[in-house]
């Protein structure tokens, strides 16, 4: 099982993981930002002599070219099957680095050190690796677990508030999948507080929710689809926003998608309306609203029908009967979705 360490002494954790592990060469993969902002924070004796590989930051660079660059650097600097790659960055770095390590010489060990909240609670844990290809996100990749994941909240100070909110939306999703208590604990957290210890405790629970699901269904044949809660509508909002030239952050799309899919959960599975209203208020207060009109519904439905997780063109969602009780693979009709979007707009005050 993947070892996940939750601590703020990252240097100590790196030293312990490397000590006696017998790696003949260590590589660190960064992007432009983490090379500048984060690498100095984790530099320690255990990393003396490590070769640093840098790729350009951003999802636009999660490409075959960047992957080939990492393979070339590994090869040119003497990596063997007994070498280690440490991925230090957000989801692009951990996804691409995980794929580079899993395919180089048929697989070398890698450790993820996520530096954004979003990658800490989602991308870095659970074994999904990959790159974008032919204009499609995460089109090519393999399931391959990191040897270890080091999760710390000490990097969060380097992030803008919007990045924190983006990661927090995935935490809300995990909280709703877990229990009413966990959901309420998250709603009560003051997002502006920057309390790293309290945040680390919330992140730990959040990651454990994901880990429990992934352990039961590592290759996403059933239960893991629960982690797509909020994402059927969220991805449609993201694609629609991109198309109209006003891209939105993934986590914000998930927050708005969660509201719309919780409306669906209420309509189709009796999810308590009081919790729906609390979620909607939290999202409206912290993320604002994603503006749509009924003229946009057809375009949004088209995106949902073409979602890569949709089976035979139907709209597919994971829905909640209550917090902690999820059902996956639910087919939703266009009429249900239109009704949910109407109520989403009411709740968001648009
Ligand atoms: N991001 C959802 C999953 O890892 O399955």
Short mmCIF file of C-alpha atoms and ligand atoms in Angstrom, two decimals:
data_model
loop_
_atom_site.label_atom_id
_atom_site.label_comp_id
_atom_site.label_asym_id
_atom_site.label_seq_id
_atom_site.Cartn_x
_atom_site.Cartn_y
_atom_site.Cartn_z
CA UNK A 1 0.00 0.00 0.00
CA UNK A 2 1.13 3.53 -0.76
CA UNK A 3 2.79 5.20 2.24
CA UNK A 4 1.35 8.65 2.90
CA UNK A 5 3.12 10.83 5.45
CA UNK A 6 1.41 13.89 6.90
CA UNK A 7 3.93 16.23 8.48
CA UNK A 8 5.48 19.62 8.16
CA UNK A 9 9.10 18.43 8.51
CA UNK A 10 9.53 17.61 4.82
CA UNK A 11 13.34 17.56 4.94
CA UNK A 12 13.24 15.02 7.78
CA UNK A 13 10.75 12.87 5.86
CA UNK A 14 12.88 12.94 2.68
CA UNK A 15 15.99 12.01 4.67
CA UNK A 16 14.22 9.09 6.39
CA UNK A 17 12.77 7.76 3.14
CA UNK A 18 16.12 7.89 1.34
CA UNK A 19 18.26 6.58 4.19
CA UNK A 20 19.18 2.96 3.57
CA UNK A 21 16.81 2.72 0.56
CA UNK A 22 19.78 1.97 -1.70
CA UNK A 23 18.99 4.37 -4.54
CA UNK A 24 22.06 4.95 -6.70
CA UNK A 25 20.88 8.31 -8.04
CA UNK A 26 18.11 10.70 -7.03
CA UNK A 27 16.28 13.06 -9.37
CA UNK A 28 13.91 15.88 -8.45
CA UNK A 29 11.26 17.01 -10.93
CA UNK A 30 10.03 20.60 -10.52
CA UNK A 31 8.25 23.16 -12.65
CA UNK A 32 9.58 26.73 -13.04
CA UNK A 33 7.64 27.86 -9.99
CA UNK A 34 8.44 25.05 -7.59
CA UNK A 35 12.11 25.09 -8.63
CA UNK A 36 12.23 28.74 -7.52
CA UNK A 37 9.78 28.81 -4.57
CA UNK A 38 9.71 25.34 -3.04
CA UNK A 39 12.93 23.50 -3.83
CA UNK A 40 14.96 25.73 -1.46
CA UNK A 41 12.52 24.79 1.35
CA UNK A 42 13.19 21.05 0.99
CA UNK A 43 16.87 21.11 0.07
CA UNK A 44 18.74 18.93 2.58
CA UNK A 45 21.79 16.70 2.83
CA UNK A 46 19.89 13.69 1.49
CA UNK A 47 19.32 15.65 -1.74
CA UNK A 48 22.94 16.76 -2.17
CA UNK A 49 23.99 15.59 -5.62
CA UNK A 50 20.40 15.02 -6.77
CA UNK A 51 19.83 16.09 -10.37
CA UNK A 52 17.01 18.62 -10.76
CA UNK A 53 14.82 18.39 -13.86
CA UNK A 54 12.58 21.35 -14.62
CA UNK A 55 9.54 21.57 -16.88
CA UNK A 56 7.50 24.65 -17.75
CA UNK A 57 4.61 25.30 -15.33
CA UNK A 58 0.96 24.86 -16.27
CA UNK A 59 -1.44 22.33 -17.75
CA UNK A 60 -0.49 23.46 -21.29
CA UNK A 61 2.88 21.79 -20.66
CA UNK A 62 1.51 18.42 -19.52
CA UNK A 63 2.57 17.09 -22.87
CA UNK A 64 4.48 14.36 -24.63
CA UNK A 65 7.31 16.88 -25.21
CA UNK A 66 7.67 17.53 -21.46
CA UNK A 67 7.51 13.80 -20.79
CA UNK A 68 10.24 13.16 -23.38
CA UNK A 69 12.32 15.89 -21.75
CA UNK A 70 12.10 14.10 -18.38
CA UNK A 71 12.99 10.73 -19.95
CA UNK A 72 15.97 12.36 -21.74
CA UNK A 73 17.24 13.99 -18.56
CA UNK A 74 16.92 10.73 -16.63
CA UNK A 75 18.84 8.90 -19.35
CA UNK A 76 21.50 11.59 -19.81
CA UNK A 77 22.24 11.75 -16.08
CA UNK A 78 22.65 8.07 -15.45
CA UNK A 79 19.27 6.93 -14.10
CA UNK A 80 18.92 3.16 -13.73
CA UNK A 81 16.17 0.94 -12.36
CA UNK A 82 17.61 1.62 -8.89
CA UNK A 83 17.17 5.39 -9.20
CA UNK A 84 14.46 7.50 -7.62
CA UNK A 85 12.41 10.40 -8.99
CA UNK A 86 10.94 12.88 -6.51
CA UNK A 87 8.04 14.88 -7.97
CA UNK A 88 7.88 18.28 -6.30
CA UNK A 89 4.92 20.27 -7.54
CA UNK A 90 1.21 20.41 -8.29
CA UNK A 91 -0.91 17.93 -10.23
CA UNK A 92 0.91 18.47 -13.54
CA UNK A 93 4.27 17.58 -11.98
CA UNK A 94 3.00 14.57 -9.99
CA UNK A 95 0.92 13.20 -12.92
CA UNK A 96 3.64 13.68 -15.54
CA UNK A 97 6.51 12.71 -13.23
CA UNK A 98 4.63 9.60 -12.10
CA UNK A 99 4.19 8.58 -15.71
CA UNK A 100 7.83 9.32 -16.58
CA UNK A 101 9.05 7.21 -13.65
CA UNK A 102 6.58 4.37 -14.29
CA UNK A 103 7.69 3.98 -17.90
CA UNK A 104 11.43 4.77 -17.76
CA UNK A 105 13.28 1.44 -18.09
CA UNK A 106 9.85 -0.16 -17.39
CA UNK A 107 9.53 1.59 -14.07
CA UNK A 108 11.60 3.26 -11.36
CA UNK A 109 10.43 4.34 -7.90
CA UNK A 110 8.94 7.78 -7.40
CA UNK A 111 7.89 9.87 -4.42
CA UNK A 112 5.30 12.65 -4.67
CA UNK A 113 5.63 15.84 -2.68
CA UNK A 114 2.51 17.82 -3.64
CA UNK A 115 2.90 21.56 -3.26
CA UNK A 116 -0.68 22.71 -3.90
CA UNK A 117 -3.72 21.85 -1.82
CA UNK A 118 -5.44 20.42 -4.89
CA UNK A 119 -2.60 18.01 -5.61
CA UNK A 120 -2.24 17.08 -1.92
CA UNK A 121 -5.87 16.04 -1.58
CA UNK A 122 -6.32 14.60 -5.05
CA UNK A 123 -3.67 14.18 -7.76
CA UNK A 124 -0.69 13.01 -5.71
CA UNK A 125 -2.50 10.12 -4.03
CA UNK A 126 -4.25 7.18 -5.68
CA UNK A 127 -1.97 6.13 -8.52
CA UNK A 128 -3.34 8.04 -11.50
CA UNK A 129 -0.54 9.32 -13.74
CA UNK A 130 -0.70 10.79 -17.22
CA UNK A 131 -0.39 13.54 -19.78
CA UNK A 132 -2.76 15.42 -22.10
CA UNK A 133 -2.76 14.26 -25.71
CA UNK A 134 -4.52 15.28 -28.93
CA UNK A 135 -6.34 18.05 -27.07
CA UNK A 136 -7.75 15.61 -24.49
CA UNK A 137 -6.95 15.85 -20.79
CA UNK A 138 -5.15 12.89 -19.20
CA UNK A 139 -5.70 10.89 -22.38
CA UNK A 140 -2.51 8.83 -22.01
CA UNK A 141 -1.35 7.44 -18.68
CA UNK A 142 -0.99 4.48 -16.39
CA UNK A 143 -2.17 3.56 -12.93
CA UNK A 144 0.99 3.46 -10.85
CA UNK A 145 1.36 4.25 -7.17
CA UNK A 146 4.11 6.42 -5.76
CA UNK A 147 6.42 4.65 -3.32
CA UNK A 148 5.46 7.35 -0.83
CA UNK A 149 3.62 10.66 -0.71
CA UNK A 150 4.74 13.41 1.66
CA UNK A 151 1.91 15.78 2.47
CA UNK A 152 2.68 19.04 4.19
CA UNK A 153 0.72 22.25 4.53
CA UNK A 154 3.88 24.34 4.94
CA UNK A 155 3.93 25.09 1.19
CA UNK A 156 0.45 26.60 1.27
CA UNK A 157 1.87 29.96 2.31
CA UNK A 158 3.42 30.17 -1.18
CA UNK A 159 -0.03 29.90 -2.80
CA UNK A 160 -2.63 32.54 -3.65
CA UNK A 161 -5.97 32.25 -1.82
CA UNK A 162 -7.72 31.12 -5.02
CA UNK A 163 -5.47 28.03 -5.14
CA UNK A 164 -6.40 27.15 -1.57
CA UNK A 165 -10.09 27.46 -2.39
CA UNK A 166 -9.60 25.28 -5.45
CA UNK A 167 -8.16 22.46 -3.34
CA UNK A 168 -10.77 22.98 -0.65
CA UNK A 169 -13.55 22.15 -3.12
CA UNK A 170 -12.16 18.61 -3.50
CA UNK A 171 -12.01 18.43 0.30
CA UNK A 172 -15.69 19.37 0.49
CA UNK A 173 -16.38 16.53 -1.95
CA UNK A 174 -14.45 14.05 0.24
CA UNK A 175 -16.24 15.39 3.34
CA UNK A 176 -19.64 14.82 1.75
CA UNK A 177 -18.61 11.29 0.75
CA UNK A 178 -17.44 10.60 4.31
CA UNK A 179 -20.06 11.78 6.82
CA UNK A 180 -22.25 14.63 7.98
CA UNK A 181 -19.74 15.41 10.77
CA UNK A 182 -16.83 15.74 8.34
CA UNK A 183 -18.90 17.89 5.97
CA UNK A 184 -19.86 20.22 8.85
CA UNK A 185 -16.25 20.38 10.11
CA UNK A 186 -15.20 21.65 6.67
CA UNK A 187 -18.04 24.17 6.41
CA UNK A 188 -17.01 25.54 9.80
CA UNK A 189 -13.34 25.99 8.79
CA UNK A 190 -12.38 29.60 8.18
CA UNK A 191 -10.73 29.56 4.75
CA UNK A 192 -8.99 32.86 5.43
CA UNK A 193 -7.43 31.64 8.71
CA UNK A 194 -4.26 30.09 7.21
CA UNK A 195 -4.02 27.77 10.21
CA UNK A 196 -1.54 25.18 8.87
CA UNK A 197 -1.96 22.68 11.71
CA UNK A 198 -5.75 22.67 11.55
CA UNK A 199 -5.54 22.47 7.76
CA UNK A 200 -3.11 19.53 7.97
CA UNK A 201 -5.62 17.65 10.18
CA UNK A 202 -8.43 18.33 7.66
CA UNK A 203 -6.19 17.31 4.76
CA UNK A 204 -5.25 14.08 6.53
CA UNK A 205 -8.91 13.05 6.88
CA UNK A 206 -9.63 14.12 3.34
CA UNK A 207 -6.79 12.04 1.88
CA UNK A 208 -7.81 9.07 4.03
CA UNK A 209 -11.32 9.22 2.52
CA UNK A 210 -9.81 9.05 -0.95
CA UNK A 211 -7.35 6.30 0.03
CA UNK A 212 -10.12 4.09 1.45
CA UNK A 213 -12.07 4.39 -1.81
CA UNK A 214 -9.02 3.84 -4.03
CA UNK A 215 -7.91 0.77 -2.06
CA UNK A 216 -11.27 -0.87 -2.76
CA UNK A 217 -11.30 0.05 -6.45
CA UNK A 218 -7.84 1.15 -7.65
CA UNK A 219 -8.67 0.98 -11.36
CA UNK A 220 -11.99 2.82 -11.25
CA UNK A 221 -14.33 -0.02 -12.16
CA UNK A 222 -17.05 0.98 -9.69
CA UNK A 223 -16.74 2.64 -6.29
CA UNK A 224 -13.88 4.99 -7.31
CA UNK A 225 -16.41 6.75 -9.54
CA UNK A 226 -17.74 8.22 -6.28
CA UNK A 227 -14.74 10.55 -6.51
CA UNK A 228 -16.35 12.07 -9.60
CA UNK A 229 -19.03 13.64 -7.41
CA UNK A 230 -19.46 17.22 -8.64
CA UNK A 231 -17.32 16.55 -11.71
CA UNK A 232 -19.97 15.71 -14.34
CA UNK A 233 -21.37 19.24 -14.10
CA UNK A 234 -18.01 20.68 -13.00
CA UNK A 235 -16.21 19.48 -16.13
CA UNK A 236 -19.05 20.80 -18.32
CA UNK A 237 -18.77 24.23 -16.64
CA UNK A 238 -14.98 24.13 -17.15
CA UNK A 239 -15.24 23.25 -20.86
CA UNK A 240 -18.03 25.76 -21.42
CA UNK A 241 -16.05 28.54 -19.70
CA UNK A 242 -12.96 27.71 -21.75
CA UNK A 243 -15.04 27.81 -24.94
CA UNK A 244 -16.43 31.25 -24.13
CA UNK A 245 -12.89 32.51 -23.50
CA UNK A 246 -13.18 32.90 -19.70
CA UNK A 247 -11.40 29.87 -18.23
CA UNK A 248 -12.17 28.94 -14.63
CA UNK A 249 -10.04 27.06 -12.10
CA UNK A 250 -10.78 23.34 -11.79
CA UNK A 251 -11.57 23.54 -8.08
CA UNK A 252 -14.05 26.38 -8.59
CA UNK A 253 -15.77 24.33 -11.30
CA UNK A 254 -15.95 21.42 -8.85
CA UNK A 255 -17.47 23.65 -6.14
CA UNK A 256 -20.22 24.86 -8.51
CA UNK A 257 -20.62 21.34 -9.93
CA UNK A 258 -21.04 20.00 -6.39
CA UNK A 259 -23.93 22.38 -5.80
CA UNK A 260 -25.68 21.35 -9.04
CA UNK A 261 -25.12 17.63 -8.38
CA UNK A 262 -26.28 17.97 -4.77
CA UNK A 263 -29.48 19.49 -6.16
CA UNK A 264 -29.77 16.35 -8.31
CA UNK A 265 -29.06 14.22 -5.23
CA UNK A 266 -31.91 16.01 -3.48
CA UNK A 267 -34.31 15.61 -6.41
CA UNK A 268 -33.48 11.99 -7.23
CA UNK A 269 -32.25 10.50 -3.96
CA UNK A 270 -33.77 12.69 -1.23
CA UNK A 271 -30.51 14.31 -0.05
CA UNK A 272 -31.51 16.59 2.88
CA UNK A 273 -32.40 20.07 1.67
CA UNK A 274 -30.95 21.72 4.81
CA UNK A 275 -27.45 20.40 3.90
CA UNK A 276 -27.93 21.40 0.28
CA UNK A 277 -28.67 24.96 1.41
CA UNK A 278 -25.61 25.04 3.69
CA UNK A 279 -23.38 23.86 0.85
CA UNK A 280 -24.85 26.40 -1.56
CA UNK A 281 -24.34 29.24 0.94
CA UNK A 282 -20.72 28.22 1.56
CA UNK A 283 -20.00 28.00 -2.17
CA UNK A 284 -21.73 31.31 -2.95
CA UNK A 285 -19.87 33.10 -0.14
CA UNK A 286 -16.42 31.68 -0.95
CA UNK A 287 -16.44 31.02 -4.70
CA UNK A 288 -19.12 33.39 -6.00
CA UNK A 289 -21.34 31.97 -8.75
CA UNK A 290 -20.71 30.57 -12.20
CA UNK A 291 -23.09 32.55 -14.39
CA UNK A 292 -25.27 30.66 -16.83
CA UNK A 293 -28.68 31.27 -18.33
CA UNK A 294 -31.21 28.75 -19.64
CA UNK A 295 -29.90 29.52 -23.14
CA UNK A 296 -26.65 27.81 -22.09
CA UNK A 297 -28.24 24.52 -20.97
CA UNK A 298 -28.06 22.74 -24.32
CA UNK A 299 -24.33 23.46 -24.71
CA UNK A 300 -23.72 22.25 -21.15
CA UNK A 301 -25.76 19.08 -21.78
CA UNK A 302 -23.71 18.41 -24.91
CA UNK A 303 -20.49 18.57 -22.87
CA UNK A 304 -21.97 16.19 -20.30
CA UNK A 305 -23.01 13.68 -22.98
CA UNK A 306 -19.46 13.74 -24.33
CA UNK A 307 -17.72 13.48 -20.97
CA UNK A 308 -15.08 10.74 -21.20
CA UNK A 309 -16.59 9.00 -18.19
CA UNK A 310 -20.02 8.80 -19.83
CA UNK A 311 -21.11 5.31 -20.94
CA UNK A 312 -22.80 5.19 -24.38
CA UNK A 313 -23.46 8.93 -24.43
CA UNK A 314 -25.71 9.02 -21.36
CA UNK A 315 -25.20 11.58 -18.60
CA UNK A 316 -23.74 9.73 -15.67
CA UNK A 317 -23.40 10.99 -12.10
CA UNK A 318 -22.50 9.84 -8.63
CA UNK A 319 -25.25 11.00 -6.27
CA UNK A 320 -25.68 11.11 -2.50
CA UNK A 321 -28.65 9.86 -0.49
CA UNK A 322 -27.07 11.69 2.44
CA UNK A 323 -23.53 12.59 3.50
CA UNK A 324 -21.64 9.29 3.67
CA UNK A 325 -24.09 7.38 1.42
CA UNK A 326 -23.13 7.53 -2.25
CA UNK A 327 -24.49 5.73 -5.33
CA UNK A 328 -22.38 5.62 -8.48
CA UNK A 329 -23.26 5.20 -12.15
CA UNK A 330 -26.66 6.93 -12.03
CA UNK A 331 -28.11 7.89 -15.39
CA UNK A 332 -29.57 11.38 -15.40
CA UNK A 333 -32.01 12.58 -18.06
CA UNK A 334 -31.70 15.92 -19.80
CA UNK A 335 -34.92 17.05 -18.06
CA UNK A 336 -33.49 16.16 -14.61
CA UNK A 337 -30.34 18.07 -15.42
CA UNK A 338 -32.25 21.13 -16.67
CA UNK A 339 -34.31 21.13 -13.44
CA UNK A 340 -31.10 20.88 -11.38
CA UNK A 341 -29.51 23.77 -13.29
CA UNK A 342 -32.65 25.90 -12.69
CA UNK A 343 -32.38 25.29 -8.95
CA UNK A 344 -28.59 25.81 -9.02
CA UNK A 345 -29.23 29.28 -10.49
CA UNK A 346 -31.82 30.06 -7.79
CA UNK A 347 -29.46 28.94 -5.02
CA UNK A 348 -26.60 30.98 -6.49
CA UNK A 349 -28.83 34.03 -6.84
CA UNK A 350 -28.44 34.30 -10.65
N1 LIG B 1 -9.53 12.47 -9.13
C1 LIG B 1 -10.35 11.33 -8.92
C2 LIG B 1 -9.61 10.06 -8.80
O1 LIG B 1 -8.43 10.06 -8.49
O2 LIG B 1 -10.17 9.03 -9.02
#
